[in-house]
Short mmCIF file of C-alpha atoms in Angstrom, two decimals:
data_model
loop_
_atom_site.label_atom_id
_atom_site.label_comp_id
_atom_site.label_asym_id
_atom_site.label_seq_id
_atom_site.Cartn_x
_atom_site.Cartn_y
_atom_site.Cartn_z
CA UNK A 148 -108.70 -3.67 -33.19
CA UNK A 149 -108.78 -5.47 -29.84
CA UNK A 150 -106.61 -8.57 -29.60
CA UNK A 151 -106.55 -11.38 -27.04
CA UNK A 152 -103.41 -13.50 -26.82
CA UNK A 153 -103.60 -17.15 -25.76
CA UNK A 154 -100.29 -18.99 -25.44
CA UNK A 155 -99.24 -22.58 -24.85
CA UNK A 156 -97.15 -23.21 -21.70
CA UNK A 157 -93.98 -23.52 -23.78
CA UNK A 158 -91.38 -20.81 -22.89
CA UNK A 159 -91.12 -19.44 -26.43
CA UNK A 160 -94.90 -19.09 -26.68
CA UNK A 161 -95.19 -17.38 -23.28
CA UNK A 162 -92.37 -14.99 -24.16
CA UNK A 163 -94.01 -14.18 -27.51
CA UNK A 164 -97.28 -13.40 -25.72
CA UNK A 165 -95.54 -10.96 -23.37
CA UNK A 166 -93.88 -9.12 -26.26
CA UNK A 167 -97.07 -8.89 -28.29
CA UNK A 168 -99.18 -7.75 -25.35
CA UNK A 169 -96.70 -4.96 -24.60
CA UNK A 170 -96.79 -3.87 -28.22
CA UNK A 171 -100.47 -4.26 -29.13
CA UNK A 172 -102.24 -4.31 -25.79
CA UNK A 173 -104.31 -7.18 -24.50
CA UNK A 174 -108.04 -7.73 -24.15
CA UNK A 175 -109.89 -10.67 -22.71
CA UNK A 176 -111.05 -13.29 -25.25
CA UNK A 177 -114.65 -12.26 -24.51
CA UNK A 178 -113.98 -8.62 -25.41
CA UNK A 179 -111.51 -9.08 -28.26
CA UNK A 180 -112.21 -8.75 -31.96
CA UNK A 181 -109.65 -11.47 -32.76
CA UNK A 182 -108.03 -14.16 -30.63
CA UNK A 183 -104.34 -14.76 -31.38
CA UNK A 184 -103.15 -18.27 -30.53
CA UNK A 185 -99.43 -18.75 -29.92
CA UNK A 186 -98.12 -22.31 -30.01
CA UNK A 187 -98.54 -25.36 -32.21
CA UNK A 188 -101.45 -27.24 -33.72
CA UNK A 189 -102.40 -28.74 -30.37
CA UNK A 190 -102.86 -25.30 -28.86
CA UNK A 191 -104.82 -24.16 -31.92
CA UNK A 192 -107.23 -27.07 -31.55
CA UNK A 193 -107.74 -26.26 -27.86
CA UNK A 194 -108.46 -22.60 -28.65
CA UNK A 195 -110.85 -23.49 -31.47
CA UNK A 196 -112.78 -25.80 -29.16
CA UNK A 197 -112.81 -23.30 -26.31
CA UNK A 198 -114.10 -20.37 -28.37
CA UNK A 199 -116.12 -22.19 -31.03
CA UNK A 200 -119.45 -20.52 -31.83
CA UNK A 201 -118.34 -17.26 -30.19
CA UNK A 202 -118.07 -15.52 -33.56
CA UNK A 203 -114.48 -14.42 -32.92
CA UNK A 204 -111.92 -15.49 -35.52
CA UNK A 205 -108.75 -17.25 -34.40
CA UNK A 206 -105.39 -16.19 -35.85
CA UNK A 207 -102.59 -18.61 -34.97
CA UNK A 208 -98.85 -17.93 -34.97
CA UNK A 209 -96.35 -20.75 -34.80
CA UNK A 210 -94.55 -20.95 -31.47
CA UNK A 211 -94.66 -24.74 -30.99
CA UNK A 212 -93.72 -27.99 -32.69
CA UNK A 213 -96.18 -28.82 -35.49
CA UNK A 214 -97.59 -25.68 -37.08
CA UNK A 215 -99.73 -26.75 -40.02
CA UNK A 216 -102.68 -24.72 -38.74
CA UNK A 217 -100.53 -21.72 -37.79
CA UNK A 218 -99.19 -18.64 -39.55
CA UNK A 219 -95.52 -17.73 -39.38
CA UNK A 220 -94.50 -15.85 -36.27
CA UNK A 221 -93.69 -12.17 -36.87
CA UNK A 222 -94.19 -9.35 -34.40
CA UNK A 223 -94.24 -6.50 -36.93
CA UNK A 224 -97.41 -5.49 -38.76
CA UNK A 225 -99.70 -7.88 -36.91
CA UNK A 226 -102.82 -5.70 -37.23
CA UNK A 227 -102.37 -5.33 -40.99
CA UNK A 228 -101.78 -9.07 -41.39
CA UNK A 229 -104.99 -9.84 -39.53
CA UNK A 230 -106.98 -7.30 -41.54
CA UNK A 231 -105.74 -8.83 -44.81
CA UNK A 232 -106.09 -12.43 -43.65
CA UNK A 233 -108.36 -14.93 -45.40
CA UNK A 234 -111.08 -16.73 -43.46
CA UNK A 235 -111.72 -20.46 -43.34
CA UNK A 236 -114.97 -21.70 -41.79
CA UNK A 237 -114.67 -25.09 -40.11
CA UNK A 238 -117.71 -27.21 -39.21
CA UNK A 239 -116.76 -29.88 -36.66
CA UNK A 240 -117.84 -33.48 -36.42
CA UNK A 241 -120.38 -34.41 -33.78
CA UNK A 242 -119.58 -37.74 -32.12
CA UNK A 243 -122.26 -39.60 -30.18
CA UNK A 244 -121.05 -42.51 -28.08
CA UNK A 245 -122.85 -45.30 -26.27
CA UNK A 246 -120.61 -47.15 -23.81
CA UNK A 247 -120.87 -50.62 -22.33
CA UNK A 248 -122.81 -49.26 -19.35
CA UNK A 249 -125.46 -47.83 -21.66
CA UNK A 250 -124.36 -44.26 -20.95
CA UNK A 251 -124.45 -41.79 -23.84
CA UNK A 252 -121.83 -39.10 -24.44
CA UNK A 253 -121.22 -36.41 -27.08
CA UNK A 254 -118.13 -34.49 -28.17
CA UNK A 255 -117.01 -32.32 -31.10
CA UNK A 256 -113.99 -32.90 -33.32
CA UNK A 257 -112.34 -30.40 -35.64
CA UNK A 258 -109.73 -32.85 -36.95
CA UNK A 259 -111.11 -36.34 -36.58
CA UNK A 260 -113.00 -38.93 -34.61
CA UNK A 261 -111.10 -42.15 -34.15
CA UNK A 262 -111.68 -45.52 -32.53
CA UNK A 263 -108.80 -47.64 -31.27
CA UNK A 264 -108.44 -51.04 -29.62
CA UNK A 265 -107.64 -50.93 -25.89
CA UNK A 266 -105.89 -54.30 -25.53
CA UNK A 267 -103.64 -56.68 -27.44
CA UNK A 268 -106.63 -58.06 -29.33
CA UNK A 269 -107.71 -56.51 -32.60
CA UNK A 270 -111.03 -54.70 -32.75
CA UNK A 271 -114.00 -56.11 -34.64
CA UNK A 272 -116.19 -53.36 -36.05
CA UNK A 273 -119.37 -53.17 -38.12
CA UNK A 274 -119.46 -50.07 -40.33
CA UNK A 275 -122.71 -48.46 -41.48
CA UNK A 276 -123.24 -45.39 -43.66
CA UNK A 277 -126.68 -43.76 -43.84
CA UNK A 278 -128.27 -46.76 -42.16
CA UNK A 279 -126.83 -49.35 -44.57
CA UNK A 280 -124.19 -51.87 -43.52
CA UNK A 281 -121.15 -51.31 -45.70
CA UNK A 282 -118.70 -53.58 -43.87
CA UNK A 283 -120.24 -56.40 -41.83
CA UNK A 284 -116.91 -57.04 -40.11
CA UNK A 285 -113.69 -55.00 -40.09
CA UNK A 286 -110.85 -56.51 -38.06
CA UNK A 287 -108.33 -53.77 -37.34
CA UNK A 288 -106.54 -51.65 -34.78
CA UNK A 289 -109.16 -48.97 -35.31
CA UNK A 290 -110.86 -46.59 -37.70
CA UNK A 291 -111.19 -42.83 -38.08
CA UNK A 292 -113.44 -40.22 -39.66
CA UNK A 293 -111.55 -37.09 -40.71
CA UNK A 294 -112.66 -33.64 -41.83
CA UNK A 295 -110.85 -31.87 -44.66
CA UNK A 296 -109.03 -29.77 -42.03
CA UNK A 297 -107.94 -32.94 -40.25
CA UNK A 298 -107.16 -35.00 -43.35
CA UNK A 299 -103.46 -34.09 -43.16
CA UNK A 300 -103.15 -35.14 -39.51
CA UNK A 301 -103.78 -38.66 -38.09
CA UNK A 302 -105.70 -39.56 -41.26
CA UNK A 303 -102.66 -38.98 -43.47
CA UNK A 304 -100.44 -41.01 -41.12
CA UNK A 305 -102.96 -43.86 -41.45
CA UNK A 306 -102.58 -43.61 -45.27
CA UNK A 307 -105.90 -41.84 -45.72
CA UNK A 308 -106.48 -39.31 -48.53
CA UNK A 309 -105.86 -35.58 -48.28
CA UNK A 310 -109.11 -33.67 -48.87
CA UNK A 311 -109.26 -30.08 -50.20
CA UNK A 312 -110.60 -27.77 -47.50
CA UNK A 313 -113.63 -26.71 -49.53
CA UNK A 314 -114.58 -30.24 -50.63
CA UNK A 315 -117.87 -31.41 -49.07
CA UNK A 316 -116.36 -34.74 -48.06
CA UNK A 317 -115.18 -36.82 -45.12
CA UNK A 318 -112.50 -39.52 -45.06
CA UNK A 319 -113.30 -42.89 -43.51
CA UNK A 320 -109.94 -44.56 -42.96
CA UNK A 321 -109.01 -47.88 -41.31
CA UNK A 322 -106.08 -48.07 -38.89
CA UNK A 323 -103.94 -51.16 -39.56
CA UNK A 324 -106.71 -53.25 -41.16
CA UNK A 325 -106.30 -57.03 -41.00
CA UNK A 326 -109.51 -58.15 -42.69
CA UNK A 327 -110.38 -57.05 -45.27
CA UNK A 328 -106.67 -56.29 -45.54
CA UNK A 329 -106.90 -54.47 -48.86
CA UNK A 330 -109.67 -52.08 -47.81
CA UNK A 331 -108.11 -48.62 -47.75
CA UNK A 332 -111.16 -46.66 -46.65
CA UNK A 333 -113.73 -44.50 -48.38
CA UNK A 334 -114.50 -40.90 -49.24
CA UNK A 335 -117.99 -39.96 -48.08
CA UNK A 336 -120.27 -36.95 -48.62
CA UNK A 337 -120.06 -34.55 -45.68
CA UNK A 338 -123.78 -35.13 -45.05
CA UNK A 339 -123.23 -38.85 -44.47
CA UNK A 340 -124.28 -40.37 -41.16
CA UNK A 341 -121.72 -42.92 -40.01
CA UNK A 342 -122.37 -45.53 -37.33
CA UNK A 343 -119.79 -48.02 -36.09
CA UNK A 344 -120.70 -50.91 -33.79
CA UNK A 345 -118.09 -52.68 -31.68
CA UNK A 346 -118.50 -56.45 -31.96
CA UNK A 347 -117.43 -58.66 -29.04
CA UNK A 348 -117.09 -55.45 -27.03
CA UNK A 349 -116.48 -57.27 -23.72
CA UNK A 350 -113.64 -59.32 -25.16
CA UNK A 351 -112.26 -56.68 -27.53
CA UNK A 352 -112.72 -53.26 -25.85
CA UNK A 353 -112.43 -50.13 -27.95
CA UNK A 354 -112.12 -46.46 -27.06
CA UNK A 355 -113.44 -43.47 -29.02
CA UNK A 356 -111.76 -40.08 -29.30
CA UNK A 357 -112.98 -36.76 -30.70
CA UNK A 358 -109.79 -34.69 -31.06
CA UNK A 359 -108.71 -34.77 -27.38
CA UNK A 360 -111.91 -36.02 -25.71
CA UNK A 361 -111.76 -39.76 -25.02
CA UNK A 362 -114.35 -42.31 -23.93
CA UNK A 363 -113.39 -45.86 -22.93
CA UNK A 364 -115.08 -49.19 -23.62
CA UNK A 365 -117.60 -48.03 -26.20
CA UNK A 366 -120.32 -50.08 -27.81
CA UNK A 367 -121.45 -47.77 -30.62
CA UNK A 368 -120.16 -44.56 -32.16
CA UNK A 369 -122.16 -42.29 -34.47
CA UNK A 370 -120.49 -39.48 -36.41
CA UNK A 371 -121.80 -36.71 -38.63
CA UNK A 372 -120.85 -33.16 -39.53
CA UNK A 373 -122.50 -30.53 -37.35
CA UNK A 374 -123.73 -27.34 -39.01
CA UNK A 375 -124.92 -26.09 -35.62
CA UNK A 376 -121.30 -25.29 -34.72
CA UNK A 377 -118.53 -23.45 -36.53
CA UNK A 378 -115.04 -22.15 -35.92
CA UNK A 379 -113.42 -19.28 -37.85
CA UNK A 380 -109.71 -19.44 -38.67
CA UNK A 381 -107.59 -16.67 -40.18
CA UNK A 382 -104.63 -17.28 -42.49
CA UNK A 383 -102.18 -14.85 -44.07
CA UNK A 384 -103.11 -13.79 -47.58
CA UNK A 385 -101.87 -16.37 -50.10
CA UNK A 386 -101.25 -18.99 -47.41
CA UNK A 387 -104.78 -20.02 -46.54
CA UNK A 388 -105.82 -23.49 -45.43
CA UNK A 389 -106.88 -24.46 -48.94
CA UNK A 390 -103.39 -23.70 -50.28
CA UNK A 391 -101.70 -25.49 -47.38
CA UNK A 392 -103.69 -28.67 -47.91
CA UNK A 393 -103.06 -28.55 -51.66
CA UNK A 394 -99.32 -28.04 -51.15
CA UNK A 395 -99.16 -30.91 -48.64
CA UNK A 396 -99.97 -33.35 -51.45
CA UNK A 397 -96.72 -32.44 -53.19
CA UNK A 398 -94.50 -32.24 -50.12
CA UNK A 399 -93.46 -35.87 -49.59
#
């Protein structure tokens, strides 16, 4: 089995990559059977984006800070662990953005798409689902759309629900809502088409972010799951992403 090792710039991750390459050899990501990511969740997201649609599974090992998407680090028996690993298929969100200049942009998100106010003034947003206005006016700091894989990240910090990895759902979660103050968000079918218009965009500018790709001063954001793209993640047997997300609900 040919392995490619991709490490974050953190010293412990770089050192781990050197040890593993000496022990198991190293191939380029284009030639490898499996790409091994060494770092934290941020590095894993970067690797998933970089090699999405390449057909090569990504096996992460924790050599960073947050490691929810990573397996435990262990140098021994790596080939056997990978061969016995369980696969999780992730379909990202496709974000389409129209900015104040009328320019259109697209980006993919594995965790979430979020919108956030740029100034001291709260954002005013109009929320539509499948072409129907669901909230004529949401005054808030922002809003996010999270995948099941991303439901335990920013979404959970914003008091959104945790979604089982195999549930065909998305979380629509407000960030610090002011009006309606009691609206806590919604669970939507994964086929839903979400559109969010920024009201008073000149006075109340808003940015839009798909994982780590950001666009400033947006006028409209459309979000839907993309089945044209997929990423493959590998998890140690018995510790797959489904189990991790389930366990997270009992870990407070």
